[in-house]
């Protein structure tokens, strides 16, 4: 038992319980010349506790006494609550007081030593108070209570004389102090209602000369007696103890000193302890020599590690390995070497002289202590600590407290190096196990030990758990993760059967570790784990083909990785293989008993004999046995008979010889289910679930009307009425778990999972035609669960599509071409990937689409048209714009609803416009986007989500095509509509605001741009966080706006900030990052860091050339900026070359009247002028001015520049820059 | 295909051969009409052109131009709707190298014509007037193919024997201008009877305005609009016209040049015309009488020329 605060309940001291039935109280008093009697009281208390008695020492010293210092290595608990110790009244005397608990190390069965520090308050300060206090102390369960006060009350009798059964009077063996002590003794005698014994303890007693010592002792005694006689007290008896040496040494004498060398001192303590305990502790308690050694080194000798101390042996059962590791870590931190011994694997005795026995989940009953062996029991569970006297309980402790308790038992408190540690069972960071840990797991001691030994002590390690399906590899990994999860900041289970699932799990991990904003959240998660250098464990389940996971395994030499594979699967060089086979017979027995506890030995053996020791077979067998037994019990048979009968029936239905497969078991199970109506419905549910992903199905799907309607149809009329009450599905689901075929995580994201081998087992129990009928019903149920097209167009039903995506493969939906509803779902699902999938998922979806388009080639309908549209969307999303363009064009020719109001055709055209933007054909994109927007506005209205998206695209195309004023007008209207419809909490509102800010800036409205960009930046930061890509874009656009306003220092700071964040989020290869870096280069150039600016700009131009090609307009835009940087570096000729190349490209790709072309001309003219080519400069400038006057609005930045002085008269005319856009 | 090697039809396999024949005929017979494109929404259903026979094959640019100009015309139609003078049924855009004509055949169906002219041979506006007329005729022919009566695009079908107004003598124009010369020019234009409203803008600012909207003879054209309301509407409409013209220029510059000299927004009852005076100055003029649209277009040109001469 424990208190609510995790403190052990003290069992009554046997002496207190069996002896007088009340504590014996002794008070330590001292003359004011006594340096500090605290150490003396502490030593006596320690000895009493070491002898097995519980002691309370009340420290009433007005200043810090030697008690705390003397006992500090044994301090197990600070600030112990006193509520349950029977001394609450004492404690109530002063709220400031503190109760601490110490453990005498080295003693065989020590009692507790509690110290109540009153922080100088004198308990029972007068006689009445002392009597009341005495009454309270007598009601406590301690065997002995010692009080310690500095001195008596001045001018009167000390109240302790009333309080105590015995008074210990301490004084230095000096004449004046002896006289004072004698006077105190007299006062005590006079004050005592009954004559309690007084023990006079002379300290600093010189025993170097035996004769002198004898005389001196006699003289002290004589003085005391004379004084008492002079005081006319009737009882003049007084016991005398002389204490050689200085008692203020803050050590426990019994541990610190050899009996041979300090015999007089130890003898004095023995005599004093006997007196204080009223003769109940007459001899010094036996102490382990190992404890003495440790203590001596602790208080002044060499450190334990230097001295090569004998290792402590830590003995544990398999489930308690985490605690054993923890103990080892603590002892190591305190400099004490140790070793582990798993009792299950090595039950033989030990030759170690110091042993820690971990008493936790499974008791160690056979571990016997040898004589002289120091044994510390570590109780990790509350129920265990209450049963025994002694030992260390760490149940319910926080880490620091647990460490103190353990080290106190070794007298090593204070010796620990302070390294951080984690208690088993504590959880530090995000955990994504997949399935919740099943409680009914058999410990596979040998495997777990090997696994742990491999991982323990190494910051990075990779292990393959290799074995046939159904041998419990995943369970083993799950148990490991659960048991040692406290060692990790992150524990994550990653399905490895396909790349998309692995990515999805890693993306979820990315979100959990704060890398969710990265463009590739999956690899971002792995990168972040490596960068943060946190301990983590990733489990790749069912990862037979590691090539599928290329790039999705953690960074080398970081973290712990487990990979679960079938035999024969290739592994990586840095992976250690651990073979996992069937259970041992004993483990198999235990596995069955865990599921059906009351099975007798014979039945267990019979079942194991029938089905073998494969964990999955045993699990199914247990479910089958339990179901059959319940049936028989329902018919009146007692459990024993029923289970025996069921086991016999099971054995008789399995093949008589040879290996019994899981399918054999399945057939027996489903035969049993077919015998009852509920069983038949359950069987149908299981069979339908067999077509779902074994890696989990949301219960929300299984509870949906779509699913239940089709389940009812599958069950048929006769049994279907079971499902008329929809809540029956809950019973059915629970039944599947009882049968051992499914696991259900009933948490907030409730899911049903099957072992991957179970679906095949289930489907093996049914004939082909029936199986096909069920599959079609499953497909129809899934299709019915999918959101409608209208819902999707409105952005709804995304969660359902997210769920349905898991079941595309297992249900066979991709190969179904006869059910229009299923085809519609498949098309929707592929469209969903466009908006939610990552690069890998999109690439995989493209392959699927290509295959489907071939298969559906004869079905020239709307679904095929939609599929083509998604095909192009997927290609475009991967930057494959040219291919997307081809697909879109072909689709528009195949489905020529050109110019009509056919919504899908309009969508296809929207895709085409996207392709064209990506290819840098902005004028064509603009024509497409204009048509799309106009049609959607006519069909759906200006406020519709799709219309707003189309208008946003139109604004972008207008901007890219050089019609910035139209872009601004459209985006301003979108922003206004979004504000009205969605309000300021919708990120899309601020996405629109960002673009509006950019267009305002480009038209010369710097104030308006700054205002809206700053607001968007703040809002996006609130909504998406600091590292969200749109937040970063806001920062980059603010930098560009500051740059345009000539505030280059501020621009540089913002640009640096954006670049650093982009590099972290998107990587340095990203053109978004490179675009931002180009902006930074301009700021660097204008803040006199020209050299760096040139390097950065060149790198950006190179990146754009490489990714988009030299002919792309964006590359030309980079060159315009590059020219500006080169000119700042005084490289006029190079600047002219860059500007000329930019102008050529822009003229051919976006026309000479495009603002970017005008910008290129301005920079070219500037470069010519700098290089002394004034005629060329004038000619270029003249053309630029002519175009600008016709094409640019009043107030435009370029127009202002060009309308100034002739270029030959303005040599310092600034260059212009262009923020590199994105499509 | 028409059989005439200089006239190309795209795409070559158009079902509506009669419509194609109408357009091909128009292109063949016009001097400078290089392209006619029949658009549904903003997508050309077919195009006939002679670009291939010219120094530069501008078909792609012409098709793109068609698509954009249809959109811009629809946008302009929305902007003009508050004037309550009927649908925008024709647009004329004259650049420094040619002109574009857009005629609404039916709602959402347009015929776009492109004429290319060499400014060395004279005023591009003047050189392309006949192409404008022929395009309007082709548009009416296309309407006829679908049983629709002709429309008086550009006032080309106007006759002088229409009903005369009996509302009495014309009042003097109301003109305000920053300088007397502009005042005089505007007043003279209004007094000619071909313009009902004029405004001059310089650097985005209205510098002169005048109208005869209170002329009782114009009351029949002002439906649910007072003269003052119309005056205010056109004054405001004239400001963003510069921006609209730049937007148009971005869409047509590749074919007809980047300098846009003239734009007509020809509605069912009259027209609003933009005319460039110089880089900083333009005129906006209005006629409310559809019969006078062609004359209005000429008159605004004359006004611009007078202002430019100063």
CSV table of C-alpha atoms in Angstrom, one decimal, chain A residues 898-899 909 923-924 927-928 930-931 933-934 937 954 961-963 965-966 969 1151-1153 1186-1187 1189-1194, chain B residues 40-44 64 67-72 74-75 78 108 203-204 243 246-247 249-251 253 258-260 276 279:
chain,number,residue,atom,x,y,z
A,898,UNK,CA,-15.7,23.4,-76.3
A,899,UNK,CA,-17.2,26.7,-75.3
A,909,UNK,CA,-9.6,24.3,-69.2
A,923,UNK,CA,-0.8,35.0,-72.6
A,924,UNK,CA,-2.4,31.7,-73.5
A,927,UNK,CA,-7.0,33.5,-72.4
A,928,UNK,CA,-8.0,30.2,-70.8
A,930,UNK,CA,-10.6,34.4,-68.6
A,931,UNK,CA,-12.9,31.9,-70.3
A,933,UNK,CA,-13.7,32.5,-64.8
A,934,UNK,CA,-16.4,33.9,-67.0
A,937,UNK,CA,-19.3,33.1,-62.7
A,954,UNK,CA,-7.2,34.7,-63.6
A,961,UNK,CA,0.9,38.3,-68.6
A,962,UNK,CA,1.7,41.8,-67.6
A,963,UNK,CA,-1.9,43.1,-66.9
A,965,UNK,CA,-4.0,46.4,-62.9
A,966,UNK,CA,-6.6,43.8,-63.9
A,969,UNK,CA,-8.8,44.5,-59.4
A,1151,UNK,CA,6.4,40.3,-75.4
A,1152,UNK,CA,8.3,43.5,-75.5
A,1153,UNK,CA,5.4,45.4,-73.8
A,1186,UNK,CA,7.9,54.7,-75.5
A,1187,UNK,CA,6.5,51.3,-74.4
A,1189,UNK,CA,4.1,55.5,-71.8
A,1190,UNK,CA,1.6,53.4,-73.7
A,1191,UNK,CA,1.4,50.3,-71.4
A,1192,UNK,CA,2.1,51.4,-67.8
A,1193,UNK,CA,-0.3,53.3,-65.6
A,1194,UNK,CA,0.5,56.6,-64.2
B,40,UNK,CA,-18.5,30.9,-78.4
B,41,UNK,CA,-17.8,32.3,-75.0
B,42,UNK,CA,-14.1,33.0,-75.3
B,43,UNK,CA,-13.3,30.0,-77.4
B,44,UNK,CA,-13.2,30.2,-81.2
B,64,UNK,CA,-5.5,34.5,-78.9
B,67,UNK,CA,-10.4,35.0,-77.1
B,68,UNK,CA,-9.2,37.9,-75.1
B,69,UNK,CA,-11.2,40.6,-76.8
B,70,UNK,CA,-14.4,38.6,-76.3
B,71,UNK,CA,-13.7,38.5,-72.6
B,72,UNK,CA,-12.8,42.1,-72.4
B,74,UNK,CA,-18.1,41.1,-71.9
B,75,UNK,CA,-16.3,42.9,-69.0
B,78,UNK,CA,-20.9,44.9,-67.5
B,108,UNK,CA,-22.2,34.6,-75.8
B,203,UNK,CA,-2.9,62.5,-66.8
B,204,UNK,CA,-5.9,60.7,-65.5
B,243,UNK,CA,-6.8,51.3,-67.8
B,246,UNK,CA,-4.1,49.3,-71.7
B,247,UNK,CA,-5.6,46.0,-70.9
B,249,UNK,CA,-3.5,46.8,-75.7
B,250,UNK,CA,-1.8,43.9,-73.9
B,251,UNK,CA,-4.2,41.6,-75.7
B,253,UNK,CA,-0.5,44.5,-79.5
B,258,UNK,CA,0.7,48.5,-79.0
B,259,UNK,CA,-0.6,52.1,-79.5
B,260,UNK,CA,-4.4,52.1,-79.3
B,276,UNK,CA,-6.1,58.9,-78.0
B,279,UNK,CA,0.5,59.9,-74.6
